[in-house]
Amino acid sequence: MGQFRARLHGRLPLRGARAAGNHRVPGAAASGARGMSRLVLFDIDGTLLPGRSSEARFIAYLLRRGWLGPRQLLSALGFLLRYVGLYGRDVTKKNKSYLAGLPVDRVEQAARRFVERRLLPQLFAPTVSRLEEHLSQGDHVVLLSGTPEFIARPLAAALGAHGYHSSICATRKGRFAAARPLQHPYGVEKLNIARKIAADVRMPLSEAVAYGDSYSDAILFRAVGRSVAVMPDRRLREAAAGEGWEILPLA
């Protein structure tokens, strides 16, 4: 993981001039030869990172440091009550109001340290190896995840990915707001973002490779050329068996 940390601190070059650009990933010229390279999409939680989600770990990280107080708790509870009718069981995934009132720059700094010290050592080696193989083959690698942007950005930089697309939290006057995320790559929205990425880099989504762990990724899997279910949940494992998708690890 030493090479990852070096990239995170700028001691190694990123792969692509704008490697950490949410909504803006480099063009195909930053990857391998146009006729040979593919778009490769990696989920983060459950795919690159086993176990608890990166966001859940970051919340615990902030709690231990006393960053989350009554205002953040009440904002998070208020979001649940207000939007449970709209989002149903997915309301907790949409809820970023635990950040309400926190300065954006301080959270970003904390997230950078968190990724370096807590996430990088916990990454799933087989998936990281796949990512590195794709990079060495000249593929255009993008992290596509519902985790917040401030986590996805330093992780993409550390891994040498060409870009990332992740949740964008609402802000107001330099602080996080108790509002719905402006972008949340999940389910259909994740597929739509993947289509935009493919159009931006001029690589057919139908020839892309996608890695994911959840049945919510199945809609994306059916749109790409090759799908890899990583430590899949029960429903995705069943779907993978029926569709002939690769399962990682095999056991």
Short mmCIF file of C-alpha atoms in Angstrom, two decimals:
data_model
loop_
_atom_site.label_atom_id
_atom_site.label_comp_id
_atom_site.label_asym_id
_atom_site.label_seq_id
_atom_site.Cartn_x
_atom_site.Cartn_y
_atom_site.Cartn_z
CA MET A 1 0.00 0.00 0.00
CA GLY A 2 3.01 2.31 0.13
CA GLN A 3 2.59 3.21 -3.54
CA PHE A 4 -1.05 4.15 -2.86
CA ARG A 5 0.00 6.50 -0.06
CA ALA A 6 2.63 8.07 -2.30
CA ARG A 7 0.01 8.86 -4.92
CA LEU A 8 -2.29 10.26 -2.25
CA HIS A 9 0.40 12.74 -1.20
CA GLY A 10 1.35 13.64 -4.75
CA ARG A 11 4.70 11.85 -4.81
CA LEU A 12 3.62 9.67 -7.74
CA PRO A 13 1.82 10.95 -10.84
CA LEU A 14 -1.87 10.22 -11.24
CA ARG A 15 -2.98 8.34 -14.33
CA GLY A 16 -4.62 11.12 -16.32
CA ALA A 17 -4.41 14.87 -16.03
CA ARG A 18 -7.68 15.15 -14.14
CA ALA A 19 -7.68 11.88 -12.26
CA ALA A 20 -9.96 13.05 -9.48
CA GLY A 21 -12.56 14.98 -11.44
CA ASN A 22 -16.11 14.17 -10.36
CA HIS A 23 -18.29 14.53 -13.48
CA ARG A 24 -15.13 15.03 -15.55
CA VAL A 25 -12.95 12.08 -16.38
CA PRO A 26 -10.03 12.26 -18.84
CA GLY A 27 -10.53 11.42 -22.49
CA ALA A 28 -9.49 8.14 -24.07
CA ALA A 29 -6.07 9.56 -24.95
CA ALA A 30 -5.15 9.41 -21.26
CA SER A 31 -5.62 5.63 -21.35
CA GLY A 32 -4.19 3.11 -23.79
CA ALA A 33 -4.68 2.97 -27.53
CA ARG A 34 -8.23 4.00 -28.43
CA GLY A 35 -8.94 0.79 -30.31
CA MET A 36 -7.75 -1.46 -27.48
CA SER A 37 -8.70 0.18 -24.20
CA ARG A 38 -12.05 -0.29 -22.45
CA LEU A 39 -14.00 1.62 -19.88
CA VAL A 40 -13.82 -0.18 -16.53
CA LEU A 41 -16.12 0.79 -13.65
CA PHE A 42 -15.33 -0.19 -10.06
CA ASP A 43 -17.77 0.06 -7.19
CA ILE A 44 -16.15 0.84 -3.83
CA ASP A 45 -18.19 -0.49 -0.90
CA GLY A 46 -18.28 -4.28 -0.83
CA THR A 47 -16.15 -4.43 -3.98
CA LEU A 48 -12.85 -2.66 -3.33
CA LEU A 49 -13.61 -2.46 0.39
CA PRO A 50 -15.03 -5.53 2.17
CA GLY A 51 -17.32 -5.35 5.17
CA ARG A 52 -18.73 -2.07 6.46
CA SER A 53 -19.13 0.72 3.95
CA SER A 54 -16.54 3.46 3.68
CA GLU A 55 -19.15 6.02 4.73
CA ALA A 56 -20.18 4.05 7.84
CA ARG A 57 -16.52 3.80 8.83
CA PHE A 58 -16.05 7.52 8.28
CA ILE A 59 -19.06 8.33 10.46
CA ALA A 60 -17.50 6.24 13.25
CA TYR A 61 -14.20 8.03 12.62
CA LEU A 62 -15.90 11.42 13.06
CA LEU A 63 -17.79 10.27 16.15
CA ARG A 64 -14.61 9.15 17.88
CA ARG A 65 -13.16 12.60 17.27
CA GLY A 66 -16.18 14.43 18.61
CA TRP A 67 -17.16 15.99 15.29
CA LEU A 68 -20.78 14.85 15.35
CA GLY A 69 -22.99 16.46 17.96
CA PRO A 70 -26.70 17.17 18.61
CA ARG A 71 -27.10 19.29 15.47
CA GLN A 72 -25.85 16.54 13.19
CA LEU A 73 -27.91 13.88 14.98
CA LEU A 74 -31.12 15.91 14.78
CA SER A 75 -30.49 16.74 11.14
CA ALA A 76 -29.99 13.07 10.29
CA LEU A 77 -33.16 12.07 12.16
CA GLY A 78 -35.09 14.86 10.48
CA PHE A 79 -33.96 13.65 7.06
CA LEU A 80 -35.16 10.13 7.83
CA LEU A 81 -38.60 11.34 8.89
CA ARG A 82 -38.96 13.70 5.95
CA TYR A 83 -37.82 11.39 3.16
CA VAL A 84 -38.67 7.85 4.26
CA GLY A 85 -41.87 8.05 2.21
CA LEU A 86 -39.90 9.01 -0.90
CA TYR A 87 -36.93 6.67 -0.60
CA GLY A 88 -38.28 3.81 1.50
CA ARG A 89 -35.60 1.34 2.58
CA ASP A 90 -32.97 3.35 0.70
CA VAL A 91 -33.46 6.46 2.82
CA THR A 92 -30.36 5.76 4.92
CA LYS A 93 -28.22 5.58 1.77
CA LYS A 94 -29.50 9.02 0.72
CA ASN A 95 -29.03 10.56 4.16
CA LYS A 96 -25.96 12.82 4.28
CA SER A 97 -27.47 15.19 6.84
CA TYR A 98 -25.19 13.86 9.57
CA LEU A 99 -22.70 16.34 8.08
CA ALA A 100 -24.98 19.36 8.51
CA GLY A 101 -23.08 22.48 9.54
CA LEU A 102 -19.60 20.97 9.28
CA PRO A 103 -17.03 22.96 7.25
CA VAL A 104 -16.47 21.34 3.87
CA ASP A 105 -12.71 21.95 3.86
CA ARG A 106 -12.19 20.38 7.29
CA VAL A 107 -14.24 17.30 6.40
CA GLU A 108 -12.25 16.89 3.19
CA GLN A 109 -8.98 17.07 5.11
CA ALA A 110 -10.24 14.53 7.65
CA ALA A 111 -11.42 12.24 4.85
CA ARG A 112 -8.03 12.34 3.19
CA ARG A 113 -6.35 11.18 6.42
CA PHE A 114 -9.09 8.61 6.94
CA VAL A 115 -8.61 7.09 3.48
CA GLU A 116 -4.85 6.89 3.92
CA ARG A 117 -4.82 5.48 7.44
CA ARG A 118 -8.02 3.44 7.64
CA LEU A 119 -9.23 2.48 4.16
CA LEU A 120 -6.13 1.71 2.11
CA PRO A 121 -4.90 -1.05 4.48
CA GLN A 122 -8.36 -2.69 4.37
CA LEU A 123 -8.86 -2.91 0.60
CA PHE A 124 -9.72 -6.30 -0.91
CA ALA A 125 -6.50 -7.49 -2.56
CA PRO A 126 -8.07 -9.53 -5.41
CA THR A 127 -10.12 -6.53 -6.56
CA VAL A 128 -7.16 -4.16 -6.27
CA SER A 129 -5.14 -6.61 -8.37
CA ARG A 130 -7.84 -6.54 -11.04
CA LEU A 131 -7.81 -2.74 -11.02
CA GLU A 132 -4.05 -2.68 -11.44
CA GLU A 133 -4.28 -5.21 -14.29
CA HIS A 134 -6.78 -3.01 -16.11
CA LEU A 135 -4.52 0.02 -15.69
CA SER A 136 -1.51 -1.90 -16.99
CA GLN A 137 -3.55 -2.97 -20.03
CA GLY A 138 -4.36 0.65 -20.83
CA ASP A 139 -8.01 0.51 -19.80
CA HIS A 140 -9.81 3.63 -18.61
CA VAL A 141 -10.59 3.00 -14.93
CA VAL A 142 -13.26 4.97 -13.06
CA LEU A 143 -14.58 4.50 -9.53
CA LEU A 144 -18.39 4.67 -9.56
CA SER A 145 -19.87 4.60 -6.07
CA GLY A 146 -22.50 6.03 -3.76
CA THR A 147 -19.87 6.94 -1.19
CA PRO A 148 -19.39 10.70 -0.67
CA GLU A 149 -17.10 12.60 -3.00
CA PHE A 150 -14.65 13.50 -0.23
CA ILE A 151 -13.94 9.77 0.25
CA ALA A 152 -13.96 8.74 -3.41
CA ARG A 153 -11.59 11.51 -4.51
CA PRO A 154 -8.54 10.57 -2.40
CA LEU A 155 -9.21 6.86 -2.92
CA ALA A 156 -9.24 7.30 -6.70
CA ALA A 157 -6.01 9.28 -6.48
CA ALA A 158 -4.32 6.64 -4.33
CA LEU A 159 -5.34 3.82 -6.66
CA GLY A 160 -4.27 5.67 -9.77
CA ALA A 161 -7.76 5.61 -11.30
CA HIS A 162 -8.50 7.95 -14.17
CA GLY A 163 -11.52 9.41 -12.39
CA TYR A 164 -14.41 8.90 -10.02
CA HIS A 165 -18.12 9.62 -9.84
CA SER A 166 -19.69 9.52 -6.40
CA SER A 167 -22.26 11.15 -4.14
CA ILE A 168 -22.19 14.94 -4.15
CA CYS A 169 -23.45 16.38 -0.88
CA ALA A 170 -25.38 19.64 -0.74
CA THR A 171 -23.44 22.59 0.69
CA ARG A 172 -24.17 26.18 1.63
CA LYS A 173 -21.59 28.90 2.28
CA GLY A 174 -18.74 26.43 2.73
CA ARG A 175 -20.64 24.08 5.04
CA PHE A 176 -22.61 20.91 4.47
CA ALA A 177 -26.37 21.33 4.34
CA ALA A 178 -29.14 19.09 5.68
CA ALA A 179 -30.49 18.30 2.23
CA ARG A 180 -30.70 15.53 -0.33
CA PRO A 181 -27.47 14.73 -2.18
CA LEU A 182 -27.13 16.45 -5.54
CA GLN A 183 -25.92 13.17 -7.01
CA HIS A 184 -26.08 9.63 -5.66
CA PRO A 185 -24.87 6.82 -7.95
CA TYR A 186 -27.22 3.99 -7.01
CA GLY A 187 -29.48 1.75 -9.09
CA VAL A 188 -30.88 3.51 -12.15
CA GLU A 189 -28.99 6.71 -11.37
CA LYS A 190 -25.74 4.74 -11.32
CA LEU A 191 -26.54 3.35 -14.78
CA ASN A 192 -27.34 6.82 -16.12
CA ILE A 193 -24.04 8.18 -14.80
CA ALA A 194 -22.21 5.24 -16.38
CA ARG A 195 -23.79 6.14 -19.71
CA LYS A 196 -22.57 9.73 -19.36
CA ILE A 197 -19.06 8.56 -18.50
CA ALA A 198 -19.00 6.28 -21.54
CA ALA A 199 -20.15 9.12 -23.79
CA ASP A 200 -17.57 11.48 -22.30
CA VAL A 201 -14.63 9.15 -22.89
CA ARG A 202 -16.06 7.89 -26.20
CA MET A 203 -16.00 4.26 -25.19
CA PRO A 204 -19.11 2.08 -25.70
CA LEU A 205 -20.80 1.12 -22.45
CA SER A 206 -21.78 -2.13 -24.15
CA GLU A 207 -18.06 -3.03 -24.25
CA ALA A 208 -17.26 -1.83 -20.72
CA VAL A 209 -16.38 -3.91 -17.67
CA ALA A 210 -18.19 -3.39 -14.35
CA TYR A 211 -17.33 -4.63 -10.87
CA GLY A 212 -19.93 -4.59 -8.08
CA ASP A 213 -21.21 -6.50 -5.07
CA SER A 214 -24.91 -5.66 -4.71
CA TYR A 215 -28.03 -6.69 -6.58
CA SER A 216 -28.60 -2.97 -7.14
CA ASP A 217 -25.64 -3.22 -9.55
CA ALA A 218 -27.46 -5.77 -11.73
CA ILE A 219 -29.07 -3.05 -13.84
CA LEU A 220 -25.59 -1.75 -14.71
CA PHE A 221 -24.24 -5.27 -15.23
CA ARG A 222 -26.87 -5.92 -17.91
CA ALA A 223 -25.74 -2.83 -19.84
CA VAL A 224 -22.01 -3.62 -20.05
CA GLY A 225 -19.98 -6.16 -21.96
CA ARG A 226 -18.45 -7.94 -18.98
CA SER A 227 -19.66 -8.07 -15.39
CA VAL A 228 -17.81 -9.21 -12.28
CA ALA A 229 -19.73 -9.83 -9.05
CA VAL A 230 -17.31 -9.32 -6.15
CA MET A 231 -18.26 -10.95 -2.85
CA PRO A 232 -21.87 -10.67 -4.07
CA ASP A 233 -24.95 -10.57 -1.89
CA ARG A 234 -27.37 -13.48 -2.23
CA ARG A 235 -29.55 -11.93 -4.95
CA LEU A 236 -26.60 -10.84 -7.06
CA ARG A 237 -24.97 -14.26 -6.70
CA GLU A 238 -28.16 -15.89 -7.96
CA ALA A 239 -28.39 -13.40 -10.83
CA ALA A 240 -24.72 -13.96 -11.68
CA ALA A 241 -25.26 -17.71 -11.86
CA GLY A 242 -28.20 -17.23 -14.20
CA GLU A 243 -26.55 -14.61 -16.41
CA GLY A 244 -23.11 -16.22 -16.55
CA TRP A 245 -21.36 -13.30 -14.84
CA GLU A 246 -17.99 -13.89 -13.24
CA ILE A 247 -17.93 -14.19 -9.45
CA LEU A 248 -14.88 -13.07 -7.46
CA PRO A 249 -13.60 -14.84 -5.45
CA LEU A 250 -14.61 -18.21 -6.85
CA ALA A 251 -14.98 -19.90 -3.46
#
